[in-house]
Coordinates of C-alpha atoms and ligand atoms in Angstrom, one line a residue:
X925 CA 46.0 68.7 101.0
X926 CA 46.1 72.2 99.5
X927 CA 49.7 73.2 99.1
X928 CA 50.1 77.0 99.2
X929 CA 53.3 77.9 97.5
X930 CA 55.0 81.3 97.1
X931 CA 54.3 82.6 93.6
X932 CA 56.9 83.0 90.9
X933 CA 58.6 86.2 89.8
X934 CA 58.8 86.0 86.1
X935 CA 61.0 88.5 84.3
X936 CA 60.1 88.9 80.6
X937 CA 62.4 90.8 78.2
X938 CA 62.6 91.0 74.5
X939 CA 63.2 93.6 71.7
X940 CA 60.6 96.2 70.8
X941 CA 58.1 94.7 68.2
X942 CA 58.6 91.1 69.3
X943 CA 55.1 90.9 70.8
X944 CA 56.0 90.4 74.5
X945 CA 53.0 92.5 75.5
X946 CA 50.7 90.3 73.4
X947 CA 52.1 87.1 74.8
X948 CA 51.9 88.3 78.4
X949 CA 48.3 89.6 77.9
X950 CA 47.2 86.3 76.4
X951 CA 48.9 84.4 79.3
X952 CA 47.2 86.5 81.9
X953 CA 43.8 86.2 80.3
X954 CA 44.1 82.4 80.8
X955 CA 45.6 82.6 84.2
X956 CA 44.1 85.1 86.7
X957 CA 46.7 84.1 89.2
X958 CA 49.3 85.9 87.1
X959 CA 49.7 89.6 87.7
X960 CA 51.6 92.3 85.9
X961 CA 53.8 94.6 88.0
X962 CA 53.2 98.4 87.4
X963 CA 56.4 100.5 87.4
X964 CA 56.8 103.9 89.0
X965 CA 58.2 106.8 86.8
X966 CA 59.0 110.5 87.0
X967 CA 58.0 111.1 83.4
X968 CA 54.8 112.8 82.6
X969 CA 51.8 110.7 81.5
X970 CA 51.2 110.4 77.8
X971 CA 47.6 111.0 76.5
X972 CA 45.5 108.0 77.5
X973 CA 47.9 106.7 80.1
X974 CA 46.2 105.9 83.4
X975 CA 47.7 106.2 86.9
X976 CA 48.2 102.7 88.4
X977 CA 47.5 101.0 85.1
X978 CA 50.3 102.0 82.8
X979 CA 52.6 103.6 85.5
X980 CA 52.5 105.1 89.0
X981 CA 53.4 108.7 88.1
X982 CA 55.6 110.2 90.8
X983 CA 57.5 113.5 91.3
X984 CA 61.3 113.4 91.5
X985 CA 61.0 114.1 95.2
X986 CA 58.5 111.2 95.7
X987 CA 60.7 108.9 93.7
X988 CA 63.8 109.9 95.7
X989 CA 61.9 109.1 98.9
X990 CA 61.0 105.7 97.6
X991 CA 64.7 105.1 96.8
X992 CA 65.7 106.1 100.3
X993 CA 63.0 103.8 101.8
X994 CA 64.4 100.9 99.7
X995 CA 61.0 100.5 98.1
X996 CA 62.4 99.4 94.7
X997 CA 63.4 95.9 93.5
X998 CA 65.4 97.8 90.9
X999 CA 65.3 101.3 89.4
X1000 CA 66.9 103.1 86.5
X1001 CA 67.7 106.6 85.3
X1002 CA 66.7 106.5 81.6
X1003 CA 68.1 108.9 79.0
X1004 CA 69.5 111.2 81.7
X1005 CA 66.0 112.5 82.4
X1006 CA 63.4 110.2 83.9
X1007 CA 63.5 107.6 86.6
X1008 CA 61.7 104.2 86.3
X1009 CA 61.5 101.6 89.0
X1010 CA 59.8 98.4 90.0
X1011 CA 58.0 98.8 93.4
X1012 CA 58.9 96.0 95.7
X1013 CA 55.7 95.9 97.8
X1014 CA 53.3 94.7 95.0
X1015 CA 55.7 92.0 93.9
X1016 CA 56.2 90.7 97.5
X1017 CA 52.5 90.8 98.5
X1018 CA 51.3 89.0 95.4
X1019 CA 54.0 86.4 95.7
X1020 CA 53.1 85.8 99.3
X1021 CA 49.5 85.3 98.3
X1022 CA 50.6 82.6 95.9
X1023 CA 50.1 84.7 92.7
X1024 CA 52.8 84.9 90.1
X1025 CA 54.1 88.4 89.0
X1026 CA 55.4 89.3 85.6
X1027 CA 57.9 92.1 85.2
X1028 CA 58.1 93.3 81.6
X1029 CA 61.5 95.0 81.7
X1030 CA 64.6 95.7 79.6
X1031 CA 67.7 93.6 79.8
X1032 CA 69.6 96.0 82.2
X1033 CA 66.7 96.1 84.7
X1034 CA 66.2 92.3 84.3
X1035 CA 69.8 91.5 85.3
X1036 CA 69.5 93.8 88.4
X1037 CA 66.3 91.9 89.4
X1038 CA 68.1 88.6 89.0
X1039 CA 70.8 89.9 91.4
X1040 CA 68.2 91.0 94.0
X1041 CA 66.0 87.9 93.5
X1042 CA 68.1 84.9 92.4
X1043 CA 64.9 82.7 92.2
X1044 CA 63.4 85.0 89.5
X1045 CA 62.6 83.1 86.3
X1046 CA 64.2 84.9 83.4
X1047 CA 62.4 84.6 80.0
X1048 CA 63.5 86.2 76.8
X1049 CA 60.9 86.5 74.0
X1050 CA 62.8 86.3 70.7
X1051 CA 61.6 86.8 67.1
X1052 CA 61.9 83.9 64.7
X1053 CA 64.4 86.1 62.7
X1054 CA 65.7 89.7 62.6
X1055 CA 64.1 90.1 59.2
X1056 CA 60.6 89.2 60.7
X1057 CA 61.2 91.6 63.6
X1058 CA 62.0 94.4 61.2
X1059 CA 58.9 93.6 59.1
X1060 CA 56.8 93.7 62.2
X1061 CA 58.1 97.2 63.1
X1062 CA 57.4 98.3 59.5
X1063 CA 53.9 96.8 59.7
X1064 CA 53.0 98.8 62.8
X1065 CA 53.0 101.8 60.6
X1066 CA 53.9 104.0 63.5
X1067 CA 57.7 104.1 63.1
X1068 CA 59.8 106.2 60.8
X1069 CA 62.6 104.5 58.8
X1070 CA 65.2 106.0 61.1
X1071 CA 63.3 104.7 64.2
X1072 CA 63.1 101.3 62.6
X1073 CA 66.8 101.2 61.9
X1074 CA 67.6 102.4 65.5
X1075 CA 65.2 99.8 67.0
X1076 CA 66.6 97.0 64.8
X1077 CA 70.2 97.9 65.9
X1078 CA 69.0 98.0 69.6
X1079 CA 67.3 94.6 69.1
X1080 CA 70.5 93.0 67.9
X1081 CA 72.3 94.3 71.0
X1082 CA 69.5 92.9 73.3
X1083 CA 69.6 89.6 71.5
X1084 CA 73.3 89.3 72.4
X1085 CA 72.2 89.1 76.1
X1086 CA 70.0 86.1 75.4
X1087 CA 72.4 83.5 77.0
X1088 CA 72.0 85.3 80.3
X1089 CA 68.3 84.2 80.5
X1090 CA 67.0 80.9 81.7
X1091 CA 64.5 80.4 78.9
X1092 CA 64.0 81.5 75.3
X1093 CA 60.5 81.7 73.8
X1094 CA 60.3 82.3 70.1
X1095 CA 57.2 84.3 69.3
X1096 CA 56.2 83.0 65.9
X1097 CA 52.6 81.9 66.7
X1098 CA 51.3 83.6 69.8
X1099 CA 49.3 80.6 71.1
X1100 CA 52.4 78.5 70.9
X1101 CA 54.5 81.1 72.7
X1102 CA 51.8 81.2 75.4
X1103 CA 51.8 77.4 75.7
X1104 CA 55.6 77.5 76.1
X1105 CA 55.3 80.1 78.8
X1106 CA 52.8 77.8 80.6
X1107 CA 55.2 74.9 80.4
X1108 CA 58.0 77.0 81.9
X1109 CA 55.8 78.1 84.8
X1110 CA 54.7 74.5 85.3
X1111 CA 58.2 73.2 85.4
X1112 CA 59.4 76.0 87.7
X1113 CA 56.7 75.2 90.2
X1114 CA 57.8 71.5 90.5
X1115 CA 61.5 72.4 91.1
X1116 CA 62.6 70.7 94.3
X1117 CA 64.0 74.0 95.5
X1118 CA 60.5 75.5 95.5
X1119 CA 59.1 72.6 97.4
X1120 CA 61.4 72.4 100.4
X1121 CA 58.5 72.6 102.9
X1122 CA 56.8 69.4 101.6
X1123 CA 60.1 67.7 101.1
X1124 CA 60.9 68.3 104.8
X1125 CA 57.6 66.9 105.9
X1126 CA 57.9 63.8 103.7
X1127 CA 61.5 63.1 104.7
X1128 CA 60.6 63.8 108.4
X1129 CA 58.4 60.7 108.4
X1130 CA 55.1 62.6 108.9
X1131 CA 52.2 60.3 108.0
X1132 CA 49.3 62.9 107.8
Ligands
LIG1320 P1 58.4 104.7 78.3 O1 58.7 106.0 78.8 O2 58.5 104.6 76.8 O3 57.2 104.1 78.9 O4 59.6 103.7 78.8 C1 61.0 104.0 78.6 C2 61.8 102.9 79.0 O5 61.8 102.7 80.4 C3 61.5 101.6 78.3 O6 62.7 101.0 77.8 C4 61.0 100.7 79.5 O7 61.2 99.4 79.3 C5 61.7 101.3 80.7 N1 61.1 101.0 81.9 C6 59.8 101.0 82.2 N2 59.5 100.7 83.5 C7 60.7 100.3 84.0 C8 61.1 99.8 85.3 O8 60.4 99.6 86.2 N3 62.5 99.6 85.5 C9 63.3 99.8 84.5 N4 64.6 99.5 84.7 N5 63.0 100.2 83.2 C10 61.7 100.5 83.0

């Protein structure tokens, strides 16, 4: 008997440079049933950014209307300028189809999602060490020394929030991190709390 279950909501956080995008992309390449949520923002597109792929670019008025319509799972006003938010409709429709949805989101947003959706699976991608994280930021070659120092300090602050997450995946070797993500999803899917329908049938004495 095919069992159609509601998909998981997977919240993935981790400091800049930890490789969460790489891990998520590798996971999704193996599992087409895992989808990435696309956020809405009021900021202008950067060169190369595509509507509906990187963000849904919206005016402040459109964003305000979405807030009024309760269209966001969470939203945030960043740096006193731009708004960013996770549209609820995509997350809900994919989960209803049985697909899993990843939100790649910062710690503050992640905690708001957990409040709104207590069944969200909270995963923190951590570096093997702060030294390695710093070396990876240097290795990118795109950051100034000042930016590296700021990002390393921000990473330390984010790492302090780690105990609020359900799982910690250390990204040392990408394939191993992906395998750990797969194990997490597998374990979450067999939780009794996600199988109440079948449990009710079984305990109800149904024989077909
Ligand atoms: P950027 O403008 O560089 O793309 O993103 C700026 C910040 O906004 C990043 O820290 C990013 O994680 C955050 N951000 C992007 N999308 C969302 C979202 O849907 N919700 C929240 N809370 N933050 C977001």
